[in-house]
Coordinates of C-alpha atoms in Angstrom, one line a residue:
M12 CA 5.3 79.0 -14.0
D13 CA 8.0 77.7 -11.7
K14 CA 10.9 76.0 -13.5
S15 CA 10.8 72.9 -11.3
L16 CA 7.1 72.4 -11.9
L17 CA 7.7 72.8 -15.6
F18 CA 10.5 70.2 -15.4
Q19 CA 8.2 67.8 -13.5
V20 CA 5.5 68.1 -16.1
L21 CA 7.8 67.8 -19.2
L22 CA 10.1 65.0 -17.9
P23 CA 7.5 62.2 -18.2
I24 CA 6.5 63.3 -21.7
I25 CA 10.1 63.4 -22.8
I26 CA 10.7 59.9 -21.3
L27 CA 7.6 58.6 -23.0
Q28 CA 8.7 60.1 -26.3
I29 CA 12.1 58.4 -26.1
I30 CA 10.7 55.0 -25.2
L31 CA 8.1 55.2 -28.0
M32 CA 10.8 56.3 -30.5
I33 CA 13.2 53.5 -29.5
T34 CA 10.4 50.9 -29.6
A35 CA 9.2 52.0 -33.0
L36 CA 12.6 52.2 -34.5
S37 CA 13.6 48.7 -33.3
S38 CA 10.3 47.4 -34.7
L39 CA 11.0 49.1 -38.0
V40 CA 14.4 47.4 -38.2
K41 CA 13.0 44.0 -37.4
Q42 CA 10.0 44.3 -39.7
Q43 CA 10.6 42.5 -43.1
N44 CA 8.0 44.6 -45.0
T45 CA 6.4 47.9 -44.3
K46 CA 3.7 49.9 -46.0
G47 CA 6.1 52.4 -47.7
S48 CA 9.9 52.8 -47.5
K49 CA 11.7 52.1 -44.3
W50 CA 13.7 55.4 -44.5
L51 CA 10.5 57.4 -44.8
W52 CA 9.0 55.7 -41.7
A53 CA 12.3 56.3 -39.8
V54 CA 12.0 60.1 -40.6
I55 CA 8.4 60.1 -39.5
I56 CA 9.2 58.3 -36.3
I57 CA 12.0 60.6 -35.4
F58 CA 10.7 64.0 -36.5
V59 CA 6.9 63.8 -35.8
N60 CA 7.5 63.6 -32.0
L61 CA 4.9 61.7 -30.0
L62 CA 2.6 61.1 -33.0
G63 CA 5.3 59.6 -35.3
P64 CA 5.8 56.3 -33.5
V65 CA 2.0 55.9 -33.0
I66 CA 1.4 56.6 -36.7
Y67 CA 4.0 54.0 -37.6
F68 CA 2.4 51.3 -35.3
V69 CA -1.1 52.0 -36.6
F70 CA -0.4 52.5 -40.4
G71 CA 3.2 51.5 -41.2
R72 CA 3.5 47.9 -40.2
K73 CA 2.3 45.1 -42.4
D74 CA 0.6 42.1 -40.9
R75 CA 3.0 39.2 -40.6

């Protein structure tokens, strides 16, 4: 596979990952209560790549 084609495919995924991570972490900081500890959710958001922020938004946030 050509390196430029690989870069063109991976760049949007990397940008999406960064946007999701920043959004989830900022939501985590602003959230008063979460289902579980905040530090554990931060670890999940950062280290579980694309699924970590999605898992937080679906399961981690408590209703206001």
